[in-house]
XYZ file of C-alpha atoms in Angstrom:
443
model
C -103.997 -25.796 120.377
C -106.870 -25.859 117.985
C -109.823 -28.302 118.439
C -112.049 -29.548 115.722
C -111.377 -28.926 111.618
C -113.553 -26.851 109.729
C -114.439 -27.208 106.208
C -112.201 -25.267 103.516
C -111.762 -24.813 99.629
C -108.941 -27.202 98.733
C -107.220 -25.958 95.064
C -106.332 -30.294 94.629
C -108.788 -33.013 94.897
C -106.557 -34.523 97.657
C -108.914 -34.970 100.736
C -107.938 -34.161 103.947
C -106.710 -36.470 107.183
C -108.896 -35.940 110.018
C -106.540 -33.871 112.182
C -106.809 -31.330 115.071
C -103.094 -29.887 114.000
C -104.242 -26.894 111.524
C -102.129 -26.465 108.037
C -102.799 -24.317 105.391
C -105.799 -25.791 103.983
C -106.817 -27.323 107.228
C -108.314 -24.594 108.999
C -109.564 -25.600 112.523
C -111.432 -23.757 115.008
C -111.078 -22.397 118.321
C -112.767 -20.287 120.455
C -111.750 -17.181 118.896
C -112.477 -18.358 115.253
C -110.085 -20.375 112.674
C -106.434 -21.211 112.973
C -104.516 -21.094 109.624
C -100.546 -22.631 110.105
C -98.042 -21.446 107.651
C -95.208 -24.152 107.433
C -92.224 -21.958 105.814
C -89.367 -24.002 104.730
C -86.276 -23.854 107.272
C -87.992 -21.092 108.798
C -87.341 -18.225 106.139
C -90.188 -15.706 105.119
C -89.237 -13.262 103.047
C -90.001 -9.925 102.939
C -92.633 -9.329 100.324
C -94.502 -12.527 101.709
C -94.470 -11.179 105.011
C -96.441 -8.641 104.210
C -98.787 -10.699 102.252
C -99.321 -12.887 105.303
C -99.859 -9.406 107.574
C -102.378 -8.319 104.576
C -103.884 -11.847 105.077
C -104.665 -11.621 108.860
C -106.209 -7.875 108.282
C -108.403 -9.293 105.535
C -109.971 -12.410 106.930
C -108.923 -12.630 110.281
C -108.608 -10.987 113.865
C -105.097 -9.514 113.264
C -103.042 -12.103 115.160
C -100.540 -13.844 114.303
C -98.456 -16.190 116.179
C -94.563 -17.451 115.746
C -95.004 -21.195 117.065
C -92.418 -22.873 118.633
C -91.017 -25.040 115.532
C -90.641 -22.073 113.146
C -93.619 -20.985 111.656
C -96.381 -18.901 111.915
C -100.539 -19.614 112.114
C -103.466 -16.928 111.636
C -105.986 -16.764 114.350
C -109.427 -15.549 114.601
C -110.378 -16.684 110.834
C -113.749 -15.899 109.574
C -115.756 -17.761 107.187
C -113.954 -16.858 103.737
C -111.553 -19.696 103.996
C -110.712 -19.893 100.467
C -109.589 -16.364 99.569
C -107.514 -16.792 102.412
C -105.337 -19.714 101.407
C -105.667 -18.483 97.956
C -104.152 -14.884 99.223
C -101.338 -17.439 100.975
C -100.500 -19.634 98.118
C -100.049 -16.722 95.690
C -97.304 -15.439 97.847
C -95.672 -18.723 97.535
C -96.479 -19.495 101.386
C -97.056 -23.560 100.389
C -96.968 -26.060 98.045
C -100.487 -26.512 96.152
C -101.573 -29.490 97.098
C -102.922 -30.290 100.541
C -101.367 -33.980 101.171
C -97.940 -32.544 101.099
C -98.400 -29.355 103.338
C -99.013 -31.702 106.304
C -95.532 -33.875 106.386
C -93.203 -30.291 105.550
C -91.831 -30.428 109.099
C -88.370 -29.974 109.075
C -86.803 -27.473 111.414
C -83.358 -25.986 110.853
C -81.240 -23.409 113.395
C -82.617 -19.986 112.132
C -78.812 -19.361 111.941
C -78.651 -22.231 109.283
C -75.752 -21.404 106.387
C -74.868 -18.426 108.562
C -73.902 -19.245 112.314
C -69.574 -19.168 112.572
C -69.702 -22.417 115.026
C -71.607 -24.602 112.390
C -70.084 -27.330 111.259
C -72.207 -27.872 107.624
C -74.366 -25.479 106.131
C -76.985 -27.738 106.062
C -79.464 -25.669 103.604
C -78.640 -27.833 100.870
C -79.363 -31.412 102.597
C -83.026 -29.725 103.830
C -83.668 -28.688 100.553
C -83.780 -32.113 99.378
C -85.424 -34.000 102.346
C -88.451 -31.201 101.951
C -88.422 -32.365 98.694
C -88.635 -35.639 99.370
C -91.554 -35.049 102.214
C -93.824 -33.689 99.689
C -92.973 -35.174 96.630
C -93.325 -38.806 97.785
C -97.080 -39.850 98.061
C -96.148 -42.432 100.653
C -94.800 -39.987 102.775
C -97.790 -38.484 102.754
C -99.367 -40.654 105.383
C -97.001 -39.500 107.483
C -99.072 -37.815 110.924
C -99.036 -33.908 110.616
C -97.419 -33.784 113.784
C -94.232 -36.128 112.514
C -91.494 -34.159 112.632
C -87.519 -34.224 111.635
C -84.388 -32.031 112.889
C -81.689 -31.090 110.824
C -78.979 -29.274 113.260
C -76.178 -28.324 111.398
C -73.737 -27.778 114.911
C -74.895 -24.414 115.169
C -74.663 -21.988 118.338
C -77.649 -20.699 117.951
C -79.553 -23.884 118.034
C -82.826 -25.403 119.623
C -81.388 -28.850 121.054
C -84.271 -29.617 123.686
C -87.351 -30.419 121.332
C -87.920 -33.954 120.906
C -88.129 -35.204 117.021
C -89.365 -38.472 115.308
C -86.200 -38.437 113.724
C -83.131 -35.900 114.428
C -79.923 -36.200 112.585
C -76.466 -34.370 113.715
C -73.128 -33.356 112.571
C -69.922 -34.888 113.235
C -66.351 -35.683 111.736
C -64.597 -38.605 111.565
C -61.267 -39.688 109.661
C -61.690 -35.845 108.711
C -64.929 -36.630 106.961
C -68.527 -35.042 107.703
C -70.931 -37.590 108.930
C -73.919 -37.588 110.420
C -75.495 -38.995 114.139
C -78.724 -39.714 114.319
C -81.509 -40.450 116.971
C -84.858 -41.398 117.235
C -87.993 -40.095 119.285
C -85.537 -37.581 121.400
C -83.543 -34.961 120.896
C -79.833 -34.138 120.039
C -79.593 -32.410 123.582
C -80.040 -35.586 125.508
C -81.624 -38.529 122.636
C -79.009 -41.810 122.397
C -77.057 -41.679 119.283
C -78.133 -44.976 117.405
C -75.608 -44.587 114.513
C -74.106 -42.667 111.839
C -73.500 -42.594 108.194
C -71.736 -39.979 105.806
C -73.054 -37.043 104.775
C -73.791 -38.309 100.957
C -76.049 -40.290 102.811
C -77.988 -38.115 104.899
C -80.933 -38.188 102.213
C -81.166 -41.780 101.948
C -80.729 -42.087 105.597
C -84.307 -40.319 105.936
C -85.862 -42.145 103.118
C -85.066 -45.357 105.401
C -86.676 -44.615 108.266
C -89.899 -42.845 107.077
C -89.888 -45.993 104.923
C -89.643 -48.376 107.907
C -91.831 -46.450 110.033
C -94.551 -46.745 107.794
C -94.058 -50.151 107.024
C -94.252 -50.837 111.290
C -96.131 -48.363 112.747
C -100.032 -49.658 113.116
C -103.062 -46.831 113.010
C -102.774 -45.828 116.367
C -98.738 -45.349 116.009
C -98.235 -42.049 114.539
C -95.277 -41.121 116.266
C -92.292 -42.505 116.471
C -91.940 -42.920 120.477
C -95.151 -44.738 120.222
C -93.459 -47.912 117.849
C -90.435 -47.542 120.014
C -92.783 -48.621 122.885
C -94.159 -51.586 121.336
C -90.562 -52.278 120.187
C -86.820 -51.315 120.451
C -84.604 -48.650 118.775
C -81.973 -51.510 118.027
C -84.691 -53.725 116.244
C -86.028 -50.606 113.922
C -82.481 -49.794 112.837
C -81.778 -53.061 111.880
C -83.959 -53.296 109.352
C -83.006 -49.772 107.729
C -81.013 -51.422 104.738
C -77.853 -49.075 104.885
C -74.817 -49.616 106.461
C -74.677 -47.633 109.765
C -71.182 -46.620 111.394
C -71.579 -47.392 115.202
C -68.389 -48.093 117.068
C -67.027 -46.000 120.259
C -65.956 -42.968 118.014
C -70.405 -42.421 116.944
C -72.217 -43.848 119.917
C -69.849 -41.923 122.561
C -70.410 -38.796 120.535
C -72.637 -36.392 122.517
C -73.527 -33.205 120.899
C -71.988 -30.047 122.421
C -74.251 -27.082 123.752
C -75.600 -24.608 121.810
C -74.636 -21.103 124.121
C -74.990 -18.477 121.872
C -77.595 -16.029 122.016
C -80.233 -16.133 120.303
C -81.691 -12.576 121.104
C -80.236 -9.159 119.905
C -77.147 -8.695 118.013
C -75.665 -11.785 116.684
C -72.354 -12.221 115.232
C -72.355 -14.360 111.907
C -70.079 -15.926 109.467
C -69.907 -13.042 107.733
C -71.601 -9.397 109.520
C -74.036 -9.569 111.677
C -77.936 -10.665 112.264
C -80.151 -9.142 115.290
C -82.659 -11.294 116.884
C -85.969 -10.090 118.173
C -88.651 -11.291 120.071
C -92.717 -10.327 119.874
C -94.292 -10.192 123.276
C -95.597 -13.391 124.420
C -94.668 -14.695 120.066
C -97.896 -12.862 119.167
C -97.333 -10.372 116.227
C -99.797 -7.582 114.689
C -100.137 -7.375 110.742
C -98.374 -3.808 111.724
C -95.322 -5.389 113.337
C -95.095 -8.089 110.732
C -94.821 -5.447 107.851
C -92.293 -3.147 110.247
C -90.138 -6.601 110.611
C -90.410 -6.556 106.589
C -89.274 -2.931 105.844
C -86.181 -3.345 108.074
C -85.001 -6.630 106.583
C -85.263 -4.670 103.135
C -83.572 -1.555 104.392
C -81.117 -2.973 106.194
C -80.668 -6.911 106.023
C -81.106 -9.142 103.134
C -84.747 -9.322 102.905
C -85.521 -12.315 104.992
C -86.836 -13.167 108.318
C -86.252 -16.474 110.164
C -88.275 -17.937 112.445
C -86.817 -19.265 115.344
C -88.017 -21.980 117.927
C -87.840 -19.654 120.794
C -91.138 -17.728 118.981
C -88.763 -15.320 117.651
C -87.305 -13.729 114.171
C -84.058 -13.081 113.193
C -82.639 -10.894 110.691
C -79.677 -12.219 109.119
C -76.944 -9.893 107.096
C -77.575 -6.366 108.597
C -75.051 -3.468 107.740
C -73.005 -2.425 110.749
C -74.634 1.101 109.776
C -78.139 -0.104 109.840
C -78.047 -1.992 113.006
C -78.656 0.873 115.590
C -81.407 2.173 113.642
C -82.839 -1.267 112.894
C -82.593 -1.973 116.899
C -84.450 1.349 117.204
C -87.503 0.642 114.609
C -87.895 -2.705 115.920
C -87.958 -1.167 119.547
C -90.879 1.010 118.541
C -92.838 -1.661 116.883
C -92.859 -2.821 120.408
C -90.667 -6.156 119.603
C -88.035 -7.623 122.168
C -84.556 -7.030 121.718
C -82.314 -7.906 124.554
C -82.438 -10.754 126.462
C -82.887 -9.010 130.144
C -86.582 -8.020 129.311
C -88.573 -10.044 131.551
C -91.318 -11.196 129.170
C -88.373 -12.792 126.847
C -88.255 -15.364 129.617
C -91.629 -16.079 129.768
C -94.045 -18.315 126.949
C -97.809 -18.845 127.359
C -100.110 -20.547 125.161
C -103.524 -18.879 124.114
C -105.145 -19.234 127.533
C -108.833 -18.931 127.491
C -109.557 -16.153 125.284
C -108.889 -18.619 122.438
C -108.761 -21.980 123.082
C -111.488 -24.106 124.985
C -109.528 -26.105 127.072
C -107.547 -22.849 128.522
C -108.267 -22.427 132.823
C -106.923 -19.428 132.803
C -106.201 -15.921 130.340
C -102.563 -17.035 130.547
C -101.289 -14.325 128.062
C -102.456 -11.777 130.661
C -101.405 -13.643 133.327
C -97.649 -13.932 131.857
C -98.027 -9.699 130.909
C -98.669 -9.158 134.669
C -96.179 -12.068 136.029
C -93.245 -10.050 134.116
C -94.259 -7.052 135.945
C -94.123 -9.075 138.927
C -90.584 -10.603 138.436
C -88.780 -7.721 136.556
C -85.651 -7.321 136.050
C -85.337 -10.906 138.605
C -87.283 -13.467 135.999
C -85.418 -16.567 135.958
C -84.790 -18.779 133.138
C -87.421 -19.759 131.092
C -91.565 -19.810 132.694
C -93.997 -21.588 130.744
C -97.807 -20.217 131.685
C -100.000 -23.460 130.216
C -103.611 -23.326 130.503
C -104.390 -26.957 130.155
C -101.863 -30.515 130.788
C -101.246 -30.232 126.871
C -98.522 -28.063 127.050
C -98.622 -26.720 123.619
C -96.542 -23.696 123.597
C -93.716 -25.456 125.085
C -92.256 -28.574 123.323
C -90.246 -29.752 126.123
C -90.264 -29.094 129.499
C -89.412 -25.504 130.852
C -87.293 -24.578 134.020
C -90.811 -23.607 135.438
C -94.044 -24.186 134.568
C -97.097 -22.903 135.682
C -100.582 -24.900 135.332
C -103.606 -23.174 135.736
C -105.810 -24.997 137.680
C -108.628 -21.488 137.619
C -108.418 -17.859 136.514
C -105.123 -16.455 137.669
C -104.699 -19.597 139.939
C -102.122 -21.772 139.108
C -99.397 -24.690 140.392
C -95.688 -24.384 140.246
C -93.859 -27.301 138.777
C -90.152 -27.374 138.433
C -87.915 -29.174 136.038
C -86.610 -32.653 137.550
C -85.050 -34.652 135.197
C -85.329 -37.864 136.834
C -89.478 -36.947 136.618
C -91.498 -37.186 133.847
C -94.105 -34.523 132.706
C -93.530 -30.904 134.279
C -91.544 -31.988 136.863
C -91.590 -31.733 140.715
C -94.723 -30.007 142.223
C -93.712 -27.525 143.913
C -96.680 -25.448 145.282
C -100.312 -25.404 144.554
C -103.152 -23.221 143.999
C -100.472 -19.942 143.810
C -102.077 -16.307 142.869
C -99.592 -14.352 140.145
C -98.130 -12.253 143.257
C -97.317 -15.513 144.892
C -95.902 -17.045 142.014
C -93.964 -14.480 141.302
C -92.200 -14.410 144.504
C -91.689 -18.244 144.631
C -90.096 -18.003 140.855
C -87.821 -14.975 142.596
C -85.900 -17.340 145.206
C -82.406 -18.583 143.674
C -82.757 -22.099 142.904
C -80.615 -24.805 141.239
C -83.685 -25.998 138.876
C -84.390 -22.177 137.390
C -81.416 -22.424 134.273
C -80.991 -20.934 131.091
């Protein structure tokens, strides 16, 4: 994560919050120079803007760029010409121009969204209008630029483990679509506090932003921090619409989402490959190879996906060996046996302050270490923060020194990482602890 916010051009005479969470405008540094986040709408980039962004990161940057674990994408390593930058970015249509609304445009869809056969809505239409409503609403604007919504659509190919402010979730009843809801949890395991129709979705998420504001004190930016201070039942009583909550909505628990999410993909209609950059770092030269075979062979759009990943949606049945083979050379992931497709680090030392440990290194030479035998999802975090990982991975690693870290497993009845498992481990011991079967090491 970045640390302070450095001063940037701004094309609006909107100021800007104090925040550590970087935006477009809001630049912030780290250790190895500026971060720059790119908030794309559901996810999609498309083709021509890809390369813009790649163009971007050559010009006034290191060359990296990162696929973060809601769906977008951030520039690192950002040197002092801030403004042709997000100038370079806005002229590809990469955000709206004016500051205040950037920050609140967190809305993440299934990358599959409109296109995955097990869905039950094609929710595209729904998110189009609650963006809308996040950045054309000045209230909304207050919102923290962490504050963040779900809308699942019952995809297979689905993200159901991040937590959310607010998440909302398909259903039907009496043979209508309606749609669950939670707060401060997620659809995976959050309580379902209600449910209203689908017509209603919109005004549904007016309600609660609405409320939240009107409750939530200075230090309350986030929704599980009112819910401390008060109860889920109290908040939704006070949301003005008429909520649907007998046995039918609050017994409703959303199914799993077990389709892959990594190589080829079946769809609705053809097919869309998924692909994964090592460790979710990308090169302007991989972005722009993505971007060619979307044109040649897809429909000209890449979505980013929660797992750090891009898929391709609408490839020709001819073009998908060849596509798999391009892809393959740019050095992207595309089956899910690899073992670095199992593991996520956050920038480690090299860029970030806080960072104990190079953990991108550390996770290149863990995979070697594991091979073919890496279990369900690591998570190498340099710090407590955890900030490549929104919630809590089969195993995580904290580094406690350089290429020293503790094992934690996933316990559900714990809170944090889970069970401590073994301290002070080298890779090579790691490694063979994260080797034995175990109950705790799922997909």
């Amino acid at each position: 994560m970045p640390d302070t916010p450095l001063t940037s051009a701004k094309p609006t005479a909107v100021p800007l919050r104090p925040s550590a969470c970087p935006g477009l405008w809001r630049i912030v540094s780290a250790r190895d120079g500026g971060i720059c986040r790119v908030k794309l709408p559901g996810g999609v980039l498309l083709a021509d803007q890809a390369e813009a962004l790649a163009t971007a990161a050559e010009r006034f940057a290191s060359g990296v760029i990162e696929a973060t674990n809601r769906g977008n994408l951030q520039i690192r390593g950002i040197g002092s010409d801030h403004a042709a930058l997000i100038d370079s970015l806005l002229d590809a249509g990469l955000g709206p121009r004016d500051a205040a609304s950037d920050d609140v445009r967190n809305l993440m869809l299934s990358p599959l969204a409109g296109h995955d056969p097990a869905m039950l809505l094609d929710v595209r239409p729904l998110a189009g209008q609650i963006l809308e409503l996040l950045q054309g609403t000045p209230r909304f604007h207050q919102l923290s630029a962490k504050f963040a919504v779900q809308l699942d659509g019952g995809e297979g190919v689905a993200m159901l483990e991040h937590p959310h402010d607010l998440w909302l979730s398909p259903l039907q009843l009496d043979h209508c679509d309606w749609l669950a809801f939670g707060l401060a949890s997620s659809p995976a395991d959050g309580q379902v506090l209600g449910a209203v129709p689908l017509a209603q979705g919109l005004a549904l998420v007016r309600a609660v932003l609405e409320r939240f504001l009107d409750l939530a004190s200075a230090e309350q930016s986030r929704m599980r921090q009112l819910l401390h201070a008060d109860t889920a039942q109290a908040f939704i009583a006070g949301l003005g619409l008429p909520l649907r909550r007998d046995a039918a909505v609050l017994g409703w628990r959303r199914a799993a989402a077990n389709r892959p999410w990594l190589g080829v993909v079946e769809q609705q209609h053809g097919l869309a490959l998924g692909v994964a950059p090592p460790l979710g770092r990308l090169s302007p030269g991989m972005l722009r190879g993505v971007a060619k075979v979307a044109r040649q062979w897809g429909d000209g759009s890449l979505r980013l996906s929660p797992w750090q990943s891009l898929m391709l949606t609408n490839i020709e049945a001819a073009g998908l060996q060849p596509a798999r083979a391009e892809l393959s050379a740019l050095g992207l992931l595309c089956q899910a046996d690899e073992p670095l497709t199992r593991l996520v680090a956050c920038t480690g030392s090299q860029g970030c302050a806080k960072g104990l440990a190079d953990t991108k290194a550390d996770a290149v030479q863990l995979a070697a270490v594991l091979g073919g035998g890496a279990p369900g999802s690591v998570h190498l975090s340099g710090c407590s923060r955890s900030c490549a990982v929104a919630h809590v991975a089969a195993a995580t690693l904290l580094a406690r020194a350089p290429g020293r870290y503790d094992l934690y497993l996933r316990d559900a009845r714990l809170s944090g990482f889970g069970a401590l498992r073994a301290t002070d481990l080298t890779l090579n011991e790691a490694g063979a602890m994260l080797a034995l079967p175990t109950e705790h090491l799922d997909d």
